[in-house]
PDB file of C-alpha atoms in Angstrom:
ATOM      1  CA  MET A 249       0.057  -0.002   0.000  1.00  0.00           C
ATOM      2  CA  LEU A 250       2.904   2.367   0.146  1.00  0.00           C
ATOM      3  CA  MET A 251       2.989   3.249  -3.495  1.00  0.00           C
ATOM      4  CA  PRO A 252      -0.636   4.136  -3.805  1.00  0.00           C
ATOM      5  CA  ALA A 253      -0.713   5.966  -0.431  1.00  0.00           C
ATOM      6  CA  ILE A 254       2.227   8.235  -1.676  1.00  0.00           C
ATOM      7  CA  ALA A 255       0.431   8.666  -5.055  1.00  0.00           C
ATOM      8  CA  LEU A 256      -2.907   9.695  -3.298  1.00  0.00           C
ATOM      9  CA  ALA A 257      -1.041  12.190  -1.050  1.00  0.00           C
ATOM     10  CA  LEU A 258       0.718  13.717  -4.116  1.00  0.00           C
ATOM     11  CA  TYR A 259      -2.595  13.880  -6.051  1.00  0.00           C
ATOM     12  CA  LEU A 260      -4.196  15.741  -2.849  1.00  0.00           C
ATOM     13  CA  ALA A 261      -1.363  18.031  -2.738  1.00  0.00           C
ATOM     14  CA  ALA A 262      -1.483  18.807  -6.577  1.00  0.00           C
ATOM     15  CA  CYS A 263      -5.212  19.706  -5.980  1.00  0.00           C
ATOM     16  CA  VAL A 264      -4.527  21.966  -3.181  1.00  0.00           C
ATOM     17  CA  LEU A 265      -1.921  23.808  -5.071  1.00  0.00           C
ATOM     18  CA  LEU A 266      -4.117  23.771  -8.197  1.00  0.00           C
ATOM     19  CA  TRP A 267      -6.895  25.414  -6.009  1.00  0.00           C
ATOM     20  CA  ARG A 268      -4.715  28.017  -4.967  1.00  0.00           C
ATOM     21  CA  THR A 269      -3.983  28.821  -8.450  1.00  0.00           C
ATOM     22  CA  ALA A 270      -7.480  28.782  -9.710  1.00  0.00           C
ATOM     23  CA  THR A 271      -8.782  31.091  -6.894  1.00  0.00           C
ATOM     24  CA  GLY A 272      -6.238  33.698  -7.679  1.00  0.00           C
ATOM     25  CA  ALA A 273      -3.913  33.345  -4.681  1.00  0.00           C
ATOM     26  CA  HIS A 274      -1.027  32.471  -7.137  1.00  0.00           C
ATOM     27  CA  PRO A 275      -2.679  32.743 -10.339  1.00  0.00           C
ATOM     28  CA  HIS A 276       0.625  31.931 -12.275  1.00  0.00           C
ATOM     29  CA  ALA A 277       2.115  29.494 -10.120  1.00  0.00           C
ATOM     30  CA  ARG A 278       3.349  26.087 -11.615  1.00  0.00           C
ATOM     31  CA  GLY A 279       4.449  24.437  -8.509  1.00  0.00           C
ATOM     32  CA  TRP A 280       1.669  21.751  -8.886  1.00  0.00           C
ATOM     33  CA  VAL A 281       3.209  20.455 -11.995  1.00  0.00           C
ATOM     34  CA  PRO A 282       6.167  18.613 -10.444  1.00  0.00           C
ATOM     35  CA  VAL A 283       3.799  17.303  -7.800  1.00  0.00           C
ATOM     36  CA  ALA A 284       1.419  15.952 -10.450  1.00  0.00           C
ATOM     37  CA  VAL A 285       4.170  14.358 -12.390  1.00  0.00           C
ATOM     38  CA  LEU A 286       5.329  12.753  -9.157  1.00  0.00           C
ATOM     39  CA  ALA A 287       1.764  11.495  -8.563  1.00  0.00           C
ATOM     40  CA  VAL A 288       1.497  10.061 -12.002  1.00  0.00           C
ATOM     41  CA  LEU A 289       4.724   8.386 -11.758  1.00  0.00           C
ATOM     42  CA  PHE A 290       3.897   6.763  -8.325  1.00  0.00           C
ATOM     43  CA  HIS A 291       0.342   5.769  -9.832  1.00  0.00           C
ATOM     44  CA  ALA A 292       2.156   3.982 -12.662  1.00  0.00           C
ATOM     45  CA  GLU A 293       4.634   2.257 -10.404  1.00  0.00           C
ATOM     46  CA  THR A 294       1.753   0.825  -8.493  1.00  0.00           C
ATOM     47  CA  HIS A 295       0.531  -0.972 -11.608  1.00  0.00           C
ATOM     48  CA  VAL A 296       4.286  -2.045 -12.612  1.00  0.00           C
ATOM     49  CA  GLU A 297       4.789  -3.717  -9.374  1.00  0.00           C
ATOM     50  CA  ALA A 298       1.515  -5.540  -9.547  1.00  0.00           C
ATOM     51  CA  TRP A 299       2.453  -6.821 -13.057  1.00  0.00           C
ATOM     52  CA  ARG A 300       5.807  -8.015 -11.646  1.00  0.00           C
ATOM     53  CA  LEU A 301       4.341 -10.107  -9.243  1.00  0.00           C
ATOM     54  CA  LEU A 302       1.482 -11.533 -11.639  1.00  0.00           C
ATOM     55  CA  GLN A 303       4.073 -11.990 -14.265  1.00  0.00           C
ATOM     56  CA  GLY A 304       1.667 -10.111 -16.803  1.00  0.00           C
ATOM     57  CA  PRO A 305      -0.609  -7.143 -16.951  1.00  0.00           C
ATOM     58  CA  ASP A 306      -3.723  -7.042 -14.783  1.00  0.00           C
ATOM     59  CA  MET A 307      -6.776  -5.360 -16.683  1.00  0.00           C
ATOM     60  CA  HIS A 308      -9.751  -6.427 -14.375  1.00  0.00           C
ATOM     61  CA  PHE A 309     -12.464  -4.004 -13.427  1.00  0.00           C
ATOM     62  CA  PHE A 310     -10.753  -1.876 -10.818  1.00  0.00           C
ATOM     63  CA  ALA A 311      -7.251  -2.051 -12.528  1.00  0.00           C
ATOM     64  CA  ALA A 312      -8.732  -0.979 -15.768  1.00  0.00           C
ATOM     65  CA  LEU A 313     -10.451   1.957 -13.894  1.00  0.00           C
ATOM     66  CA  SER A 314      -7.362   3.000 -12.306  1.00  0.00           C
ATOM     67  CA  LEU A 315      -5.251   2.612 -15.685  1.00  0.00           C
ATOM     68  CA  VAL A 316      -7.801   5.043 -17.382  1.00  0.00           C
ATOM     69  CA  GLY A 317      -7.484   7.486 -14.314  1.00  0.00           C
ATOM     70  CA  LEU A 318      -3.790   7.339 -14.811  1.00  0.00           C
ATOM     71  CA  GLY A 319      -4.106   8.147 -18.456  1.00  0.00           C
ATOM     72  CA  MET A 320      -6.369  11.097 -17.693  1.00  0.00           C
ATOM     73  CA  ALA A 321      -4.212  12.333 -14.997  1.00  0.00           C
ATOM     74  CA  ALA A 322      -0.912  12.115 -17.292  1.00  0.00           C
ATOM     75  CA  LEU A 323      -2.731  14.005 -20.061  1.00  0.00           C
ATOM     76  CA  THR A 324      -4.056  16.726 -17.725  1.00  0.00           C
ATOM     77  CA  THR A 325      -0.610  17.193 -16.189  1.00  0.00           C
ATOM     78  CA  ALA A 326       0.801  17.522 -19.927  1.00  0.00           C
ATOM     79  CA  TYR A 327      -1.831  20.092 -20.926  1.00  0.00           C
ATOM     80  CA  GLY A 328      -1.310  21.991 -17.564  1.00  0.00           C
ATOM     81  CA  ALA A 329       2.405  22.010 -17.880  1.00  0.00           C
ATOM     82  CA  THR A 330       2.104  23.969 -21.267  1.00  0.00           C
ATOM     83  CA  GLY A 331      -0.196  26.567 -19.436  1.00  0.00           C
ATOM     84  CA  ARG A 332      -3.463  25.007 -20.739  1.00  0.00           C
ATOM     85  CA  MET A 333      -6.484  24.030 -18.519  1.00  0.00           C
ATOM     86  CA  PRO A 334      -4.721  23.851 -15.325  1.00  0.00           C
ATOM     87  CA  ALA A 335      -7.977  23.869 -13.638  1.00  0.00           C
ATOM     88  CA  LEU A 336      -8.740  20.669 -15.374  1.00  0.00           C
ATOM     89  CA  GLY A 337      -6.667  18.923 -12.551  1.00  0.00           C
ATOM     90  CA  LEU A 338      -9.242  19.863  -9.955  1.00  0.00           C
ATOM     91  CA  VAL A 339     -11.550  17.337 -11.445  1.00  0.00           C
ATOM     92  CA  VAL A 340      -9.067  14.674 -12.919  1.00  0.00           C
ATOM     93  CA  PHE A 341      -6.657  14.359  -9.970  1.00  0.00           C
ATOM     94  CA  PRO A 342      -9.533  13.384  -7.451  1.00  0.00           C
ATOM     95  CA  LEU A 343     -10.939  10.955  -9.949  1.00  0.00           C
ATOM     96  CA  ALA A 344      -7.698   9.505 -10.805  1.00  0.00           C
ATOM     97  CA  ALA A 345      -6.993   9.082  -6.959  1.00  0.00           C
ATOM     98  CA  LEU A 346     -10.384   7.423  -6.161  1.00  0.00           C
ATOM     99  CA  ALA A 347      -9.830   4.813  -8.951  1.00  0.00           C
ATOM    100  CA  LEU A 348      -6.350   4.093  -7.572  1.00  0.00           C
ATOM    101  CA  LEU A 349      -7.746   3.758  -4.127  1.00  0.00           C
ATOM    102  CA  ALA A 350     -10.323   1.348  -5.437  1.00  0.00           C
ATOM    103  CA  TYR A 351      -7.567  -0.697  -7.237  1.00  0.00           C
ATOM    104  CA  ALA A 352      -5.326  -0.700  -4.083  1.00  0.00           C
ATOM    105  CA  LEU A 353      -8.126  -1.638  -1.818  1.00  0.00           C
ATOM    106  CA  TYR A 354      -9.926  -4.489  -4.037  1.00  0.00           C
ATOM    107  CA  GLY A 355      -6.648  -6.360  -4.967  1.00  0.00           C
ATOM    108  CA  HIS A 356      -5.338  -7.690  -8.068  1.00  0.00           C
ATOM    109  CA  ALA A 357      -6.670 -10.481 -10.620  1.00  0.00           C
ATOM    110  CA  ASP A 358      -4.565 -12.177 -13.277  1.00  0.00           C
ATOM    111  CA  ALA A 359      -7.176 -11.388 -16.063  1.00  0.00           C
ATOM    112  CA  VAL A 360      -4.873 -10.707 -18.966  1.00  0.00           C
ATOM    113  CA  SER A 361      -1.493 -12.376 -18.711  1.00  0.00           C
ATOM    114  CA  ARG A 362      -2.562 -15.518 -20.471  1.00  0.00           C
ATOM    115  CA  LEU A 363      -3.467 -13.589 -23.491  1.00  0.00           C
ATOM    116  CA  ASP A 364      -1.081 -13.219 -26.425  1.00  0.00           C
ATOM    117  CA  TRP A 365       0.341  -9.906 -27.578  1.00  0.00           C
ATOM    118  CA  ARG A 366      -2.215  -9.071 -30.203  1.00  0.00           C
ATOM    119  CA  LEU A 367      -5.245  -9.142 -27.786  1.00  0.00           C
ATOM    120  CA  GLN A 368      -2.924  -7.037 -25.211  1.00  0.00           C
ATOM    121  CA  LEU A 369      -2.289  -4.465 -27.802  1.00  0.00           C
ATOM    122  CA  HIS A 370      -6.128  -4.303 -28.335  1.00  0.00           C
ATOM    123  CA  ALA A 371      -6.712  -3.937 -24.671  1.00  0.00           C
ATOM    124  CA  TRP A 372      -4.011  -1.195 -24.282  1.00  0.00           C
ATOM    125  CA  LEU A 373      -5.350   0.764 -27.275  1.00  0.00           C
ATOM    126  CA  ALA A 374      -8.839   0.510 -25.719  1.00  0.00           C
ATOM    127  CA  LEU A 375      -7.702   1.873 -22.312  1.00  0.00           C
ATOM    128  CA  LEU A 376      -5.837   4.985 -24.138  1.00  0.00           C
ATOM    129  CA  ALA A 377      -8.899   5.707 -26.227  1.00  0.00           C
ATOM    130  CA  TYR A 378     -11.057   5.657 -22.978  1.00  0.00           C
ATOM    131  CA  ALA A 379      -8.576   7.862 -21.145  1.00  0.00           C
ATOM    132  CA  ALA A 380      -8.569  10.460 -24.161  1.00  0.00           C
ATOM    133  CA  LEU A 381     -12.197  10.426 -24.644  1.00  0.00           C
ATOM    134  CA  ALA A 382     -13.169  10.621 -20.774  1.00  0.00           C
ATOM    135  CA  LEU A 383     -10.844  13.638 -20.635  1.00  0.00           C
ATOM    136  CA  ALA A 384     -12.855  15.050 -23.570  1.00  0.00           C
ATOM    137  CA  ALA A 385     -16.129  14.297 -21.455  1.00  0.00           C
ATOM    138  CA  VAL A 386     -14.607  16.359 -18.531  1.00  0.00           C
ATOM    139  CA  LEU A 387     -13.749  19.321 -20.954  1.00  0.00           C
ATOM    140  CA  ALA A 388     -17.322  19.187 -22.362  1.00  0.00           C
ATOM    141  CA  VAL A 389     -18.697  19.562 -18.835  1.00  0.00           C
ATOM    142  CA  PHE A 390     -16.336  22.360 -18.278  1.00  0.00           C
ATOM    143  CA  LEU A 391     -17.483  23.947 -21.526  1.00  0.00           C
ATOM    144  CA  TRP A 392     -21.321  23.591 -20.467  1.00  0.00           C
ATOM    145  CA  ALA A 393     -20.591  25.227 -17.138  1.00  0.00           C
ATOM    146  CA  GLN A 394     -18.654  28.016 -18.395  1.00  0.00           C
ATOM    147  CA  GLU A 395     -21.232  28.886 -21.128  1.00  0.00           C
ATOM    148  CA  ARG A 396     -24.045  28.616 -18.527  1.00  0.00           C
ATOM    149  CA  ALA A 397     -22.126  30.791 -16.193  1.00  0.00           C
ATOM    150  CA  LEU A 398     -21.451  33.543 -18.709  1.00  0.00           C
ATOM    151  CA  ARG A 399     -25.265  33.515 -19.620  1.00  0.00           C
ATOM    152  CA  ARG A 400     -26.099  34.134 -15.902  1.00  0.00           C
ATOM    153  CA  ARG A 401     -23.042  36.453 -15.399  1.00  0.00           C
ATOM    154  CA  ARG A 402     -21.974  34.265 -12.491  1.00  0.00           C
ATOM    155  CA  LEU A 403     -18.466  33.283 -13.277  1.00  0.00           C
ATOM    156  CA  SER A 404     -16.884  31.710 -10.067  1.00  0.00           C
ATOM    157  CA  HIS A 405     -12.999  32.030  -9.591  1.00  0.00           C
ATOM    158  CA  TRP A 406     -12.334  28.437 -10.739  1.00  0.00           C
ATOM    159  CA  LEU A 407     -14.540  28.838 -13.911  1.00  0.00           C
ATOM    160  CA  ALA A 408     -12.699  32.229 -14.458  1.00  0.00           C
ATOM    161  CA  ALA A 409      -9.364  30.243 -14.440  1.00  0.00           C
ATOM    162  CA  LEU A 410     -10.482  28.302 -17.622  1.00  0.00           C
ATOM    163  CA  PRO A 411      -9.259  29.674 -20.995  1.00  0.00           C
ATOM    164  CA  PRO A 412     -11.713  31.667 -23.382  1.00  0.00           C
ATOM    165  CA  LEU A 413     -14.823  29.474 -24.750  1.00  0.00           C
ATOM    166  CA  THR A 414     -13.084  29.198 -28.372  1.00  0.00           C
ATOM    167  CA  GLU A 415      -9.886  27.897 -26.840  1.00  0.00           C
ATOM    168  CA  LEU A 416     -11.593  25.499 -24.733  1.00  0.00           C
ATOM    169  CA  GLU A 417     -13.668  24.104 -27.667  1.00  0.00           C
ATOM    170  CA  THR A 418     -10.451  23.790 -29.920  1.00  0.00           C
ATOM    171  CA  LEU A 419      -8.973  21.870 -26.998  1.00  0.00           C
ATOM    172  CA  LEU A 420     -12.126  19.548 -26.462  1.00  0.00           C
ATOM    173  CA  PHE A 421     -12.220  18.757 -30.396  1.00  0.00           C
ATOM    174  CA  ARG A 422      -8.538  17.928 -30.443  1.00  0.00           C
ATOM    175  CA  THR A 423      -8.899  15.634 -27.568  1.00  0.00           C
ATOM    176  CA  ILE A 424     -11.738  14.116 -29.240  1.00  0.00           C
ATOM    177  CA  ALA A 425      -9.829  13.596 -32.433  1.00  0.00           C
ATOM    178  CA  VAL A 426      -7.157  11.855 -30.686  1.00  0.00           C
ATOM    179  CA  GLY A 427      -9.513   9.646 -28.744  1.00  0.00           C
ATOM    180  CA  PHE A 428     -11.277   8.956 -32.200  1.00  0.00           C
ATOM    181  CA  VAL A 429      -8.065   7.835 -33.708  1.00  0.00           C
ATOM    182  CA  LEU A 430      -7.350   5.489 -30.691  1.00  0.00           C
ATOM    183  CA  LEU A 431     -10.872   4.220 -30.757  1.00  0.00           C
ATOM    184  CA  THR A 432     -10.630   3.340 -34.486  1.00  0.00           C
ATOM    185  CA  ALA A 433      -7.364   1.553 -33.825  1.00  0.00           C
ATOM    186  CA  THR A 434      -9.175  -0.477 -30.969  1.00  0.00           C
ATOM    187  CA  LEU A 435     -12.152  -1.551 -33.127  1.00  0.00           C
ATOM    188  CA  LEU A 436      -9.707  -2.536 -35.972  1.00  0.00           C
ATOM    189  CA  THR A 437      -7.318  -4.699 -33.799  1.00  0.00           C
ATOM    190  CA  GLY A 438     -10.676  -6.209 -32.501  1.00  0.00           C
ATOM    191  CA  VAL A 439     -11.926  -7.138 -35.967  1.00  0.00           C
ATOM    192  CA  LEU A 440      -8.329  -8.667 -36.655  1.00  0.00           C
ATOM    193  CA  PHE A 441      -7.615 -10.192 -33.387  1.00  0.00           C
ATOM    194  CA  VAL A 442     -10.917 -11.296 -31.774  1.00  0.00           C
ATOM    195  CA  HIS A 443     -12.340 -14.547 -33.618  1.00  0.00           C
ATOM    196  CA  ASP A 444     -15.293 -15.583 -31.585  1.00  0.00           C
ATOM    197  CA  LEU A 445     -17.378 -12.755 -30.346  1.00  0.00           C
ATOM    198  CA  LEU A 446     -20.296 -15.052 -28.939  1.00  0.00           C
ATOM    199  CA  ALA A 447     -17.853 -16.949 -27.020  1.00  0.00           C
ATOM    200  CA  GLN A 448     -16.050 -14.121 -25.443  1.00  0.00           C
ATOM    201  CA  HIS A 449     -19.287 -12.279 -24.493  1.00  0.00           C
ATOM    202  CA  LEU A 450     -18.198  -9.397 -26.627  1.00  0.00           C
ATOM    203  CA  VAL A 451     -21.158  -8.782 -28.904  1.00  0.00           C
ATOM    204  CA  HIS A 452     -22.767  -6.212 -26.607  1.00  0.00           C
ATOM    205  CA  LYS A 453     -19.309  -4.406 -26.027  1.00  0.00           C
ATOM    206  CA  THR A 454     -18.733  -4.422 -29.745  1.00  0.00           C
ATOM    207  CA  VAL A 455     -22.137  -2.920 -30.646  1.00  0.00           C
ATOM    208  CA  LEU A 456     -21.946  -0.276 -27.999  1.00  0.00           C
ATOM    209  CA  SER A 457     -18.307   0.664 -28.911  1.00  0.00           C
ATOM    210  CA  VAL A 458     -19.211   0.967 -32.683  1.00  0.00           C
ATOM    211  CA  LEU A 459     -22.117   3.146 -31.661  1.00  0.00           C
ATOM    212  CA  SER A 460     -19.927   5.307 -29.569  1.00  0.00           C
ATOM    213  CA  TRP A 461     -17.529   5.485 -32.582  1.00  0.00           C
ATOM    214  CA  LEU A 462     -20.202   6.525 -34.982  1.00  0.00           C
ATOM    215  CA  ALA A 463     -21.282   9.430 -32.621  1.00  0.00           C
ATOM    216  CA  PHE A 464     -17.895  10.623 -32.075  1.00  0.00           C
ATOM    217  CA  GLY A 465     -17.280  10.377 -35.837  1.00  0.00           C
ATOM    218  CA  ALA A 466     -20.496  12.436 -36.453  1.00  0.00           C
ATOM    219  CA  LEU A 467     -19.473  14.980 -33.946  1.00  0.00           C
ATOM    220  CA  LEU A 468     -16.261  15.460 -35.704  1.00  0.00           C
ATOM    221  CA  LEU A 469     -17.756  15.657 -39.107  1.00  0.00           C
ATOM    222  CA  GLY A 470     -20.620  18.007 -37.986  1.00  0.00           C
ATOM    223  CA  ARG A 471     -17.632  20.303 -36.404  1.00  0.00           C
ATOM    224  CA  TRP A 472     -15.901  20.380 -40.011  1.00  0.00           C
ATOM    225  CA  ARG A 473     -18.970  20.638 -42.204  1.00  0.00           C
ATOM    226  CA  ARG A 474     -21.557  22.634 -40.043  1.00  0.00           C
ATOM    227  CA  GLY A 475     -19.209  24.287 -37.375  1.00  0.00           C
ATOM    228  CA  TRP A 476     -20.910  22.380 -34.431  1.00  0.00           C
ATOM    229  CA  ARG A 477     -20.022  23.897 -31.204  1.00  0.00           C
ATOM    230  CA  GLY A 478     -21.407  24.773 -27.723  1.00  0.00           C
ATOM    231  CA  ALA A 479     -24.264  22.759 -26.354  1.00  0.00           C
ATOM    232  CA  THR A 480     -24.343  20.627 -29.601  1.00  0.00           C
ATOM    233  CA  ALA A 481     -20.865  19.424 -28.983  1.00  0.00           C
ATOM    234  CA  VAL A 482     -21.457  18.893 -25.290  1.00  0.00           C
ATOM    235  CA  ARG A 483     -24.553  16.781 -25.879  1.00  0.00           C
ATOM    236  CA  TRP A 484     -22.981  14.567 -28.571  1.00  0.00           C
ATOM    237  CA  THR A 485     -19.709  14.174 -26.437  1.00  0.00           C
ATOM    238  CA  LEU A 486     -21.372  13.141 -23.326  1.00  0.00           C
ATOM    239  CA  ALA A 487     -23.711  10.800 -25.224  1.00  0.00           C
ATOM    240  CA  ALA A 488     -20.913   9.257 -27.033  1.00  0.00           C
ATOM    241  CA  MET A 489     -18.897   8.875 -23.770  1.00  0.00           C
ATOM    242  CA  ALA A 490     -21.879   7.213 -21.982  1.00  0.00           C
ATOM    243  CA  LEU A 491     -22.135   4.527 -24.701  1.00  0.00           C
ATOM    244  CA  LEU A 492     -18.394   3.879 -24.291  1.00  0.00           C
ATOM    245  CA  VAL A 493     -18.503   3.505 -20.599  1.00  0.00           C
ATOM    246  CA  LEU A 494     -21.352   1.099 -20.971  1.00  0.00           C
ATOM    247  CA  ALA A 495     -19.362  -0.793 -23.744  1.00  0.00           C
ATOM    248  CA  PHE A 496     -16.381  -1.328 -21.577  1.00  0.00           C
ATOM    249  CA  PHE A 497     -16.907  -0.718 -17.756  1.00  0.00           C
ATOM    250  CA  GLY A 498     -20.565  -1.602 -17.822  1.00  0.00           C
ATOM    251  CA  SER A 499     -19.969  -5.024 -19.411  1.00  0.00           C
ATOM    252  CA  LYS A 500     -16.854  -5.692 -17.142  1.00  0.00           C
ATOM    253  CA  PHE A 501     -18.743  -4.824 -14.000  1.00  0.00           C
ATOM    254  CA  VAL A 502     -21.658  -7.229 -15.023  1.00  0.00           C
ATOM    255  CA  LEU A 503     -19.146  -9.993 -16.057  1.00  0.00           C
ATOM    256  CA  GLU A 504     -16.462  -9.729 -13.381  1.00  0.00           C
ATOM    257  CA  LEU A 505     -18.174  -8.483 -10.350  1.00  0.00           C
ATOM    258  CA  VAL A 506     -21.742  -9.620 -10.841  1.00  0.00           C
ATOM    259  CA  LEU A 507     -21.222 -12.949 -12.733  1.00  0.00           C
ATOM    260  CA  ARG A 508     -17.661 -13.701 -11.660  1.00  0.00           C
ATOM    261  CA  ARG A 509     -16.552 -14.251 -15.197  1.00  0.00           C
ATOM    262  CA  PRO A 510     -13.601 -13.055 -17.115  1.00  0.00           C
ATOM    263  CA  GLY A 511     -14.145  -9.668 -18.572  1.00  0.00           C
TER     264      GLY A 511
END
C-alpha cells in the first residue's frame, strides 16, 4: 500500500496547489506540475509492481479503471505544464486518486496475462482511447458550465481560470480527435484479433463501442462541415462517452463483479 498511499497524497497536494492557483492566490504558479508528475509516476509504479508479481498485465475492472484514471491524469498534467487548462486537474486528479484507491483496496486479478500480444495490444489501445475520450467528456462539462455561467453572469473563481470558450472548444475537439483515432485502432485490432465474439461475451461490447465510434465520428464531421459547437458539442460528447462507458466498464462490471466471469 506504500506506492498508492504516496500517489494519493501527491494527488491531494497537487489539487491544493491547483486550487490556490485557480482562486487567484497564486494565479501563475506552476508548483503543482512537479507534484502531479510525481503522483502520475507513483500511480504508474503501483501497476508495474503488481504486474511483476503477476508476471503479466492486470486489467480486471478496478485495474482498468485505475489505468484510465492514470491516463487522464498524465494528459491533464501535460496540458497544464504547457499552460493550458490547469483547472482541469481539480476534477481529474481526484478521479484518478479514487480509481487508484479502489484498485489498491480491492486487490488484483490475473485477467490478461494469458492473452497473446495481439489481444494485449487491443486492450492497451482501448484503455488509451477511453482515457482520452473521458478527458474530452470532462472538458465538455467544463464548456457547458462556462457557457451557463457566462449567460447568467455568474463566473466563479475556478471557472474564471478556464481559457476562453473558443480555446476550450478547440482543446475539446483536439482531444476528441486523438481519442477517435485510438478508438478506431481499438475497433480495427478487435476485428483482426478477436475471432469468436459470442464465446467471449463481446457482442454487446462491440455494438456499443461501434455506436460510440459513430457518434464521435458524427460530431467531428459536424464540427468540420457545419461548425458544431457549444451545447451541441457537449450533448454529442457526453452521449458518445456514455455509450463507451457502457461498452467497456458496464460489461466488465456485470461479467467480473456480478457474474464472476472474465471480462
